[in-house]
Amino acid sequence: MNTRPYELYISLDRLKKFWQLQTHWSNELPLRVALTSLELSFLLIHQTSQDTRVTARRSERIERISMGCRQQIDLLGEWLHPNLPPDGVLSDTPSVQTNLKELVCLDSTYRQGIERWSHFHRIIFDDLPFAVGLEPHINALRNCDGFEAKLFIPYDAWIQPQAIATFFHKRDFNAEDGLFATVHQMTECWLFLAIGGLRRGDRAAQQGQWSIATGWIDRARSILDYLSGHVLLLETMVLSDYHPLRVRLRDASGAQSAQVFELVGCAQRLLEPVEGYLQKRDCRWLDLYRHPETHKGIHHYLQALASLETRLSSFFFYHYKLAAQVLGTESLGSLGFEVQNLTKRFVEPFYSQLDRIRYQHVVVANFEYGEVAGTMISSFERIEENKSNNGERLPLAANLMEQQIDRYFQAIRDRDLDRWLDLFSPDGWIEDPIGSRPFRGNRGLRIFFRGFLKVFESVDLQATKTKLDPERGQAQIDWSIRATHKNIPVQFAGTEEFQFNSSGKLKQVRVMQNPCDVAQQLLTVWTKSPC
């Protein structure tokens, strides 16, 4: 028995009984889960239509629930297969008990949303060799006969609409009790299905069936898409009615959901099969991103995991925003944590390993294509500037140039951004490497230097040859660098051309180097190509 306050409140043990299977038919579980949730939706629509509070947002709430019904029938379509159940399961008897029949008499304003849902229902089930049993009631709702004659699943025996109605009406503390409990009950329905999908995806991945695994992950991702918006139904609560309920519930919170924790655990385990693939193929994580054509199946699998990660973050983000909207960010949630601390659940990377590899991919690509960095934007810009200064003479004393150059390199060694920036004129720029789009002005130069500091945590920079032209205020310096990135030693060399203005400030800096040298050194550590 579930003893968490939240699961006692939503009667999770009783809810799970609606999902107990009677056959091995692949469609039975998604039908049970989705139709249980839809029956709860029908009850919620009817209850909302009867709400007499002047503060109740009846039309908005019903429209949102109806939209959720359309999303749920669409989700169900992703899980159903066009195969028939065992003999004797289907019959010509539709549902008699469904709570959908209570909506036939709704005011036309409220009925529009559920009528649109019925259109989606028809689209989904037209291509399936069975019907669910709601079709006669949908015909009554739409005042038409729009379904092909098919045999029905045993709707009332499997879904138990009357039992669901009894279950629903127990939540009668006040006008928001039903909504608050039902939104969470519906969430638990779909979480149950999503967990099953991730488990199947994990089993397929363990067997190297990457395409099948990706399909199961995508289904679970779609459920999380729906659930992220579904929780926002609680935005329609009247807070003056909700807070008396909240205080009486005290420790009961959706943050206690065991299925949420289980879902997260299932999602985290989906990376484990990738390790086996890497060992078998004798390659490394970055190879999967750099050579997707060689690792097509698993590359699609990793893309599915990235989408799943985004949906998990969205799920937690919307829960945080709802909590902040209802409780304020300074409040303590029911588990004793400030609401604002919930941000960690959607800000921190879910798959830290993938986050690291994405960063490595970015760093390598930045160096590999460094010679053409920003050139697409440069082609759109109309900067009529002669980078060679048109031979203009800006004479400057040799000793002043040497001092400024020493300060320039020392600021790099000391990682001192402000000292380095102070050496440039207000319109100064750096082009590194030559051919790339220059970083211009204080803002651009700041971005350049911060990027340098981000990539290299230690730098040993030595000038190896100096050539000065005091008459033109120009200098050319050969240099070599020994540096580290993420504790990986790299070394490279280049030449820098300096153009000073008459005040001794740097007007132009152009860097001749081959950034691919750094990329290749990093790749020797991060990849094992060819795989």
XYZ file of C-alpha atoms in Angstrom:
531
model
C 0.000 0.000 0.000
C 1.210 3.510 -0.828
C 1.662 5.503 2.382
C 2.948 8.824 1.034
C 0.451 11.584 1.901
C 0.159 12.570 -1.758
C -0.610 9.031 -2.907
C -3.094 8.521 -0.094
C -4.833 11.744 -1.122
C -5.194 10.793 -4.799
C -6.037 7.150 -3.897
C -3.242 5.848 -6.116
C -3.720 2.219 -5.070
C -7.350 2.372 -6.152
C -6.405 4.159 -9.374
C -3.919 1.429 -10.308
C -6.660 -1.189 -10.179
C -8.182 0.376 -13.264
C -5.015 -0.560 -15.170
C -4.960 -4.274 -14.299
C -4.859 -6.343 -17.485
C -7.030 -9.298 -18.472
C -5.346 -10.223 -21.756
C -1.920 -10.114 -23.405
C -3.213 -7.832 -26.148
C -0.702 -5.034 -26.743
C -3.447 -2.405 -26.950
C -5.136 -3.214 -23.647
C -2.829 -1.228 -21.358
C -2.766 2.036 -23.368
C -6.548 1.797 -23.777
C -7.100 1.299 -20.055
C -4.750 4.109 -19.043
C -5.904 6.660 -21.620
C -9.616 5.945 -21.250
C -9.402 6.097 -17.440
C -7.852 9.537 -17.784
C -10.484 10.574 -20.337
C -13.317 9.442 -18.057
C -11.837 11.648 -15.344
C -11.743 14.483 -17.884
C -15.434 14.012 -18.729
C -16.323 14.123 -15.040
C -14.222 17.244 -14.546
C -15.925 19.012 -17.461
C -19.357 18.168 -16.086
C -18.413 19.253 -12.557
C -17.022 22.546 -13.840
C -20.196 23.240 -15.823
C -22.154 22.969 -12.554
C -19.843 25.319 -10.626
C -21.929 28.270 -9.387
C -19.104 30.379 -7.914
C -18.957 33.858 -9.395
C -15.151 33.608 -9.307
C -15.026 30.299 -11.203
C -13.345 30.412 -14.624
C -15.791 27.902 -16.078
C -15.415 28.539 -19.802
C -11.622 28.696 -19.680
C -11.332 25.573 -17.545
C -13.683 23.552 -19.752
C -11.855 24.684 -22.893
C -8.526 23.642 -21.376
C -9.853 20.251 -20.280
C -11.389 19.701 -23.727
C -8.093 20.582 -25.365
C -6.436 18.074 -23.053
C -8.944 15.446 -24.220
C -7.858 16.080 -27.805
C -4.198 15.711 -26.821
C -4.919 12.499 -24.944
C -6.734 10.846 -27.847
C -3.811 11.835 -30.074
C -1.374 10.296 -27.590
C -3.435 7.126 -27.451
C -3.182 6.899 -31.229
C 0.631 6.790 -30.948
C 0.409 3.700 -28.722
C -2.233 1.642 -30.530
C -1.481 -1.039 -33.127
C -3.892 -2.171 -35.869
C -4.168 -5.687 -34.489
C -7.145 -7.457 -32.987
C -7.421 -8.829 -29.435
C -7.912 -12.540 -28.679
C -11.151 -14.113 -29.833
C -14.135 -13.351 -27.651
C -12.910 -9.965 -26.382
C -14.772 -7.749 -28.853
C -18.552 -7.552 -28.977
C -21.344 -5.489 -30.485
C -22.140 -3.887 -27.106
C -20.962 -0.280 -26.670
C -20.448 1.468 -23.360
C -23.552 2.154 -21.343
C -21.854 3.644 -18.293
C -19.414 6.163 -19.804
C -19.480 9.600 -18.204
C -19.317 11.110 -21.689
C -23.115 10.763 -21.867
C -23.403 13.450 -19.146
C -21.913 15.974 -21.572
C -24.552 15.559 -24.271
C -26.854 17.958 -22.423
C -24.192 20.612 -21.834
C -24.814 24.158 -22.938
C -23.605 24.525 -26.529
C -20.900 26.999 -25.435
C -19.317 24.358 -23.220
C -19.916 21.506 -25.664
C -17.877 22.955 -28.535
C -14.536 21.835 -27.150
C -15.605 18.253 -26.535
C -17.202 18.127 -30.003
C -13.830 19.015 -31.483
C -12.333 16.216 -29.384
C -14.801 13.770 -30.946
C -13.491 14.713 -34.396
C -9.965 13.699 -33.295
C -11.388 10.453 -31.885
C -12.835 9.573 -35.268
C -9.551 10.294 -37.087
C -7.589 8.066 -34.697
C -9.977 5.097 -34.762
C -11.002 5.146 -38.425
C -7.950 3.082 -39.370
C -8.199 0.600 -36.499
C -10.108 -2.697 -36.759
C -12.019 -2.112 -33.537
C -13.977 0.619 -31.752
C -13.830 1.580 -28.081
C -17.544 1.835 -27.305
C -17.866 5.607 -26.997
C -18.985 6.019 -30.592
C -22.785 6.027 -30.026
C -22.376 8.750 -27.392
C -20.127 10.758 -29.715
C -22.833 10.494 -32.382
C -25.367 11.818 -29.865
C -22.991 14.635 -28.918
C -22.540 15.656 -32.553
C -26.128 14.826 -33.497
C -24.921 12.731 -36.397
C -23.991 9.165 -37.345
C -20.368 9.329 -38.347
C -18.704 6.019 -37.455
C -18.174 2.847 -39.407
C -19.790 -0.190 -37.757
C -17.157 -2.129 -35.802
C -17.033 -4.394 -32.803
C -16.281 -2.757 -29.455
C -13.803 -3.457 -26.675
C -15.500 -4.406 -23.356
C -15.468 -0.751 -22.300
C -17.593 -0.939 -19.164
C -15.818 -4.057 -17.878
C -12.321 -2.766 -18.564
C -12.661 0.971 -17.878
C -15.388 0.800 -15.187
C -16.817 4.300 -15.689
C -19.235 4.000 -12.750
C -16.414 3.048 -10.384
C -14.362 5.965 -11.712
C -17.312 8.307 -11.056
C -17.610 7.041 -7.470
C -13.864 7.468 -7.102
C -14.067 11.016 -8.523
C -16.930 12.228 -6.311
C -15.064 11.337 -3.100
C -13.071 14.525 -3.545
C -15.689 16.929 -2.169
C -13.937 19.020 0.487
C -14.543 22.188 -1.524
C -14.858 23.401 -5.103
C -11.119 23.000 -5.854
C -10.653 19.580 -4.265
C -11.939 17.762 -7.335
C -9.753 19.653 -9.784
C -6.604 19.407 -7.672
C -6.928 15.664 -7.101
C -8.072 14.824 -10.628
C -5.262 16.695 -12.381
C -2.776 14.644 -10.372
C -4.667 11.388 -10.926
C -4.613 11.955 -14.676
C -0.899 12.721 -14.450
C -0.297 9.407 -12.687
C -2.222 7.567 -15.411
C 0.040 8.860 -18.144
C 3.219 8.565 -16.079
C 2.459 4.853 -15.701
C 2.349 4.478 -19.471
C 5.474 6.601 -20.018
C 7.449 4.498 -17.535
C 6.419 1.366 -19.395
C 7.572 2.918 -22.648
C 10.984 3.842 -21.256
C 11.452 0.341 -19.865
C 10.694 -1.143 -23.266
C 13.061 1.348 -24.830
C 15.784 0.309 -22.406
C 15.296 -3.384 -23.194
C 15.451 -2.713 -26.931
C 18.601 -0.604 -26.527
C 20.260 -3.326 -24.457
C 19.740 -5.616 -27.466
C 21.098 -3.037 -29.892
C 17.663 -2.398 -31.418
C 18.202 1.353 -31.563
C 15.322 2.200 -33.885
C 12.788 0.352 -31.733
C 14.236 1.919 -28.590
C 13.996 5.379 -30.159
C 10.332 4.792 -30.956
C 9.498 3.965 -27.325
C 11.429 6.989 -26.061
C 9.560 9.220 -28.506
C 6.215 7.959 -27.179
C 7.258 8.715 -23.615
C 8.486 12.137 -24.720
C 5.077 12.905 -26.231
C 3.431 12.058 -22.919
C 5.731 14.478 -21.107
C 4.843 17.129 -23.689
C 1.205 16.699 -22.742
C 1.794 16.542 -18.988
C 3.841 19.755 -18.974
C 0.823 21.735 -20.112
C -1.710 19.552 -18.310
C -0.569 20.672 -14.854
C -1.362 24.271 -15.816
C -5.036 23.414 -15.488
C -4.398 24.287 -11.858
C -3.902 27.901 -12.940
C -7.691 28.090 -13.088
C -8.064 27.447 -9.349
C -9.513 30.176 -7.180
C -6.698 30.574 -4.669
C -8.961 31.662 -1.834
C -10.602 28.234 -2.147
C -7.405 26.319 -2.820
C -5.422 27.487 0.215
C -7.838 26.049 2.836
C -7.505 22.738 0.970
C -3.708 23.052 0.793
C -3.387 23.677 4.533
C -5.511 20.623 5.315
C -3.445 18.496 2.945
C -0.186 19.930 4.307
C 2.313 17.157 3.463
C 0.528 15.950 0.321
C 2.326 17.242 -2.769
C 2.893 16.055 -6.307
C 6.604 16.412 -5.518
C 6.195 13.115 -3.611
C 5.080 11.183 -6.682
C 6.921 7.858 -6.690
C 6.220 7.510 -10.401
C 8.023 10.771 -11.170
C 11.112 9.436 -9.386
C 10.726 6.123 -11.205
C 10.410 7.882 -14.552
C 13.589 9.859 -13.891
C 15.437 6.680 -12.923
C 14.270 4.910 -16.093
C 15.371 7.875 -18.196
C 18.810 7.950 -16.575
C 19.396 4.246 -17.250
C 18.886 4.771 -20.969
C 22.504 5.922 -21.335
C 23.926 2.627 -20.093
C 23.482 0.701 -23.368
C 25.514 3.362 -25.166
C 28.561 2.476 -23.066
C 28.300 -1.111 -24.274
C 28.118 0.075 -27.878
C 31.231 2.217 -27.452
C 33.207 -0.662 -25.990
C 32.077 -3.036 -28.705
C 32.939 -0.594 -31.504
C 36.117 0.667 -29.801
C 35.161 4.318 -30.126
C 34.269 7.236 -27.890
C 31.298 9.468 -27.201
C 32.359 12.340 -29.439
C 32.705 9.977 -32.403
C 28.938 9.416 -32.279
C 28.328 13.139 -32.807
C 31.086 13.769 -35.328
C 30.284 10.764 -37.519
C 26.493 10.326 -37.392
C 26.465 8.564 -40.769
C 28.678 5.811 -39.324
C 26.563 5.475 -36.178
C 23.149 6.270 -37.654
C 20.947 4.163 -35.365
C 22.551 5.182 -32.100
C 22.844 8.792 -33.256
C 19.051 8.906 -33.649
C 18.798 7.275 -30.238
C 20.931 10.035 -28.692
C 18.780 12.653 -30.396
C 15.725 11.018 -28.825
C 17.419 11.181 -25.414
C 18.168 14.873 -25.972
C 14.477 15.490 -26.735
C 13.474 13.469 -23.691
C 15.847 15.555 -21.559
C 14.219 18.747 -22.846
C 10.729 17.432 -22.060
C 11.755 16.392 -18.557
C 13.132 19.888 -17.990
C 9.896 21.387 -19.322
C 7.861 19.132 -17.041
C 9.743 20.370 -13.985
C 9.807 23.963 -15.260
C 6.028 24.156 -15.567
C 5.603 22.626 -12.119
C 7.973 25.260 -10.742
C 6.133 28.097 -12.504
C 2.813 26.833 -11.204
C 4.180 26.555 -7.656
C 5.622 30.072 -7.915
C 2.316 31.398 -9.231
C 0.291 29.754 -6.465
C 2.703 29.946 -3.516
C 5.250 32.646 -4.384
C 8.954 31.865 -4.704
C 9.761 32.523 -1.020
C 7.275 29.971 0.314
C 8.302 26.591 1.620
C 6.793 23.745 -0.342
C 5.207 20.805 1.431
C 8.573 19.002 1.512
C 10.255 21.874 3.350
C 12.181 23.368 0.424
C 11.784 26.911 -0.841
C 9.954 27.036 -4.149
C 12.848 28.896 -5.783
C 15.128 25.914 -5.078
C 13.069 23.846 -7.513
C 14.901 25.576 -10.359
C 17.768 23.078 -10.091
C 15.486 20.345 -11.404
C 15.189 21.954 -14.827
C 18.387 24.043 -15.040
C 21.030 21.405 -14.365
C 21.696 19.010 -17.280
C 19.831 15.745 -16.894
C 22.405 13.775 -18.894
C 25.679 15.272 -17.689
C 27.650 12.928 -19.946
C 25.847 14.188 -23.043
C 26.250 17.760 -21.841
C 30.025 17.247 -21.671
C 30.154 15.733 -25.144
C 28.102 18.555 -26.640
C 30.558 21.020 -25.170
C 33.501 19.074 -26.600
C 31.807 19.067 -29.981
C 31.409 22.841 -29.826
C 35.028 23.462 -28.825
C 36.420 21.225 -31.564
C 34.135 22.749 -34.203
C 35.113 26.273 -33.140
C 38.763 25.471 -33.812
C 38.161 23.354 -36.925
C 36.203 26.098 -38.668
C 37.913 29.019 -36.956
C 39.352 30.425 -40.188
C 35.845 31.167 -41.485
C 34.249 32.115 -38.161
C 31.638 34.837 -38.644
C 32.212 35.174 -42.381
C 28.563 34.600 -43.230
C 27.698 37.749 -41.270
C 30.684 39.592 -42.709
C 29.279 39.015 -46.190
C 26.154 40.969 -45.197
C 28.015 43.826 -43.562
C 29.045 46.921 -45.478
C 32.206 47.988 -43.722
C 34.358 49.965 -46.069
C 37.547 49.618 -44.168
C 40.941 48.845 -45.549
C 42.421 46.436 -43.032
C 45.940 47.156 -44.218
C 45.358 50.818 -43.336
C 45.975 51.838 -46.983
C 49.636 52.417 -46.221
C 48.762 55.287 -43.910
C 51.687 56.279 -41.752
C 51.027 56.410 -37.997
C 54.581 56.754 -36.648
C 55.213 55.587 -33.095
C 58.400 55.270 -31.058
C 59.822 51.745 -31.051
C 60.247 51.656 -27.279
C 56.560 52.580 -26.768
C 55.477 49.823 -29.143
C 57.659 47.309 -27.285
C 56.148 48.361 -23.947
C 52.596 48.009 -25.245
C 53.329 44.620 -26.791
C 54.858 43.396 -23.518
C 51.751 44.605 -21.663
C 49.529 42.878 -24.244
C 51.159 39.471 -23.785
C 51.493 39.834 -20.028
C 47.771 40.608 -19.702
C 47.072 37.360 -21.578
C 49.390 35.407 -19.279
C 47.752 37.001 -16.230
C 44.251 36.427 -17.668
C 43.542 40.098 -16.948
C 40.652 41.180 -19.148
C 40.541 44.833 -18.094
C 44.277 45.402 -18.602
C 44.097 43.774 -22.020
C 41.074 45.847 -23.075
C 42.727 49.071 -21.911
C 45.444 48.597 -24.547
C 42.948 49.076 -27.422
C 41.518 52.266 -28.890
C 37.706 52.616 -28.670
C 37.383 51.498 -32.310
C 40.036 48.808 -32.025
C 39.503 45.268 -33.253
C 41.098 41.836 -33.430
C 40.870 39.366 -36.302
C 41.788 35.873 -35.056
C 42.554 34.090 -37.283
C 42.957 36.210 -40.413
C 39.934 35.663 -42.639
C 37.443 35.404 -39.796
C 35.048 38.182 -38.784
C 36.825 40.680 -36.475
C 35.735 41.325 -32.896
C 35.178 45.096 -32.810
C 35.064 47.674 -30.042
C 35.028 47.130 -26.294
C 32.065 44.758 -26.397
C 33.458 42.586 -29.169
C 36.946 42.475 -27.675
C 35.493 41.523 -24.306
C 33.651 38.592 -25.903
C 36.845 37.462 -27.640
C 39.004 37.518 -24.517
C 36.380 35.830 -22.338
C 36.116 33.092 -24.954
C 39.887 32.633 -24.831
C 39.836 32.370 -21.026
C 36.953 29.886 -21.168
C 38.816 27.540 -23.473
C 42.287 27.734 -21.930
C 42.544 27.503 -18.157
C 46.341 27.930 -18.170
C 48.543 29.677 -20.729
C 52.322 29.842 -21.168
C 52.800 32.442 -23.927
C 56.223 33.268 -25.296
C 57.195 35.794 -27.978
C 59.835 34.188 -30.217
C 60.543 36.896 -32.801
C 59.815 40.623 -32.973
C 59.774 42.899 -36.016
C 58.986 46.597 -35.528
C 58.172 49.293 -38.095
C 58.114 52.557 -36.063
C 57.506 54.716 -39.164
C 54.161 53.005 -39.770
C 53.369 52.243 -36.118
C 53.257 48.532 -36.944
C 54.742 45.429 -35.393
C 54.858 41.719 -36.183
C 55.394 39.202 -33.394
C 55.908 35.441 -33.702
C 54.786 33.531 -30.616
C 54.203 30.061 -29.219
C 51.695 28.919 -26.626
C 51.559 25.968 -24.254
C 48.116 25.750 -22.678
C 45.615 23.327 -21.177
C 41.948 22.747 -21.872
C 40.134 20.535 -19.355
C 43.579 19.312 -18.249
C 44.488 18.374 -21.835
C 47.855 19.905 -22.857
C 47.890 21.687 -26.222
C 50.517 23.764 -27.979
C 50.375 25.943 -31.059
C 52.185 28.872 -32.650
C 51.349 31.904 -34.738
C 52.138 35.437 -35.751
C 50.377 38.610 -34.679
C 50.330 41.849 -36.633
C 49.760 45.025 -34.611
C 48.720 48.452 -35.870
C 48.960 51.246 -33.303
C 47.363 54.657 -33.433
C 49.307 57.832 -32.761
C 48.515 57.590 -29.014
C 50.039 54.130 -28.679
C 46.705 52.324 -28.464
C 46.058 49.208 -30.499
C 43.870 49.950 -33.494
C 44.097 46.598 -35.278
C 45.388 43.159 -34.339
C 45.485 40.383 -36.931
C 46.445 36.837 -35.951
C 47.951 34.309 -38.343
C 47.547 30.780 -36.974
C 45.957 27.465 -37.843
C 43.214 26.717 -35.282
C 42.877 23.197 -36.684
C 46.129 22.381 -34.862
C 44.311 22.727 -31.528
C 41.285 20.797 -32.805
C 43.449 17.846 -33.805
C 45.188 17.737 -30.413
C 41.853 17.687 -28.591
C 40.472 15.042 -30.945
C 43.342 12.674 -30.166
C 42.042 12.596 -26.586
C 38.272 12.855 -27.118
C 37.833 10.529 -30.094
C 39.174 7.297 -31.428
C 38.323 7.768 -35.085
C 37.974 6.134 -37.412
C 35.533 3.795 -35.655
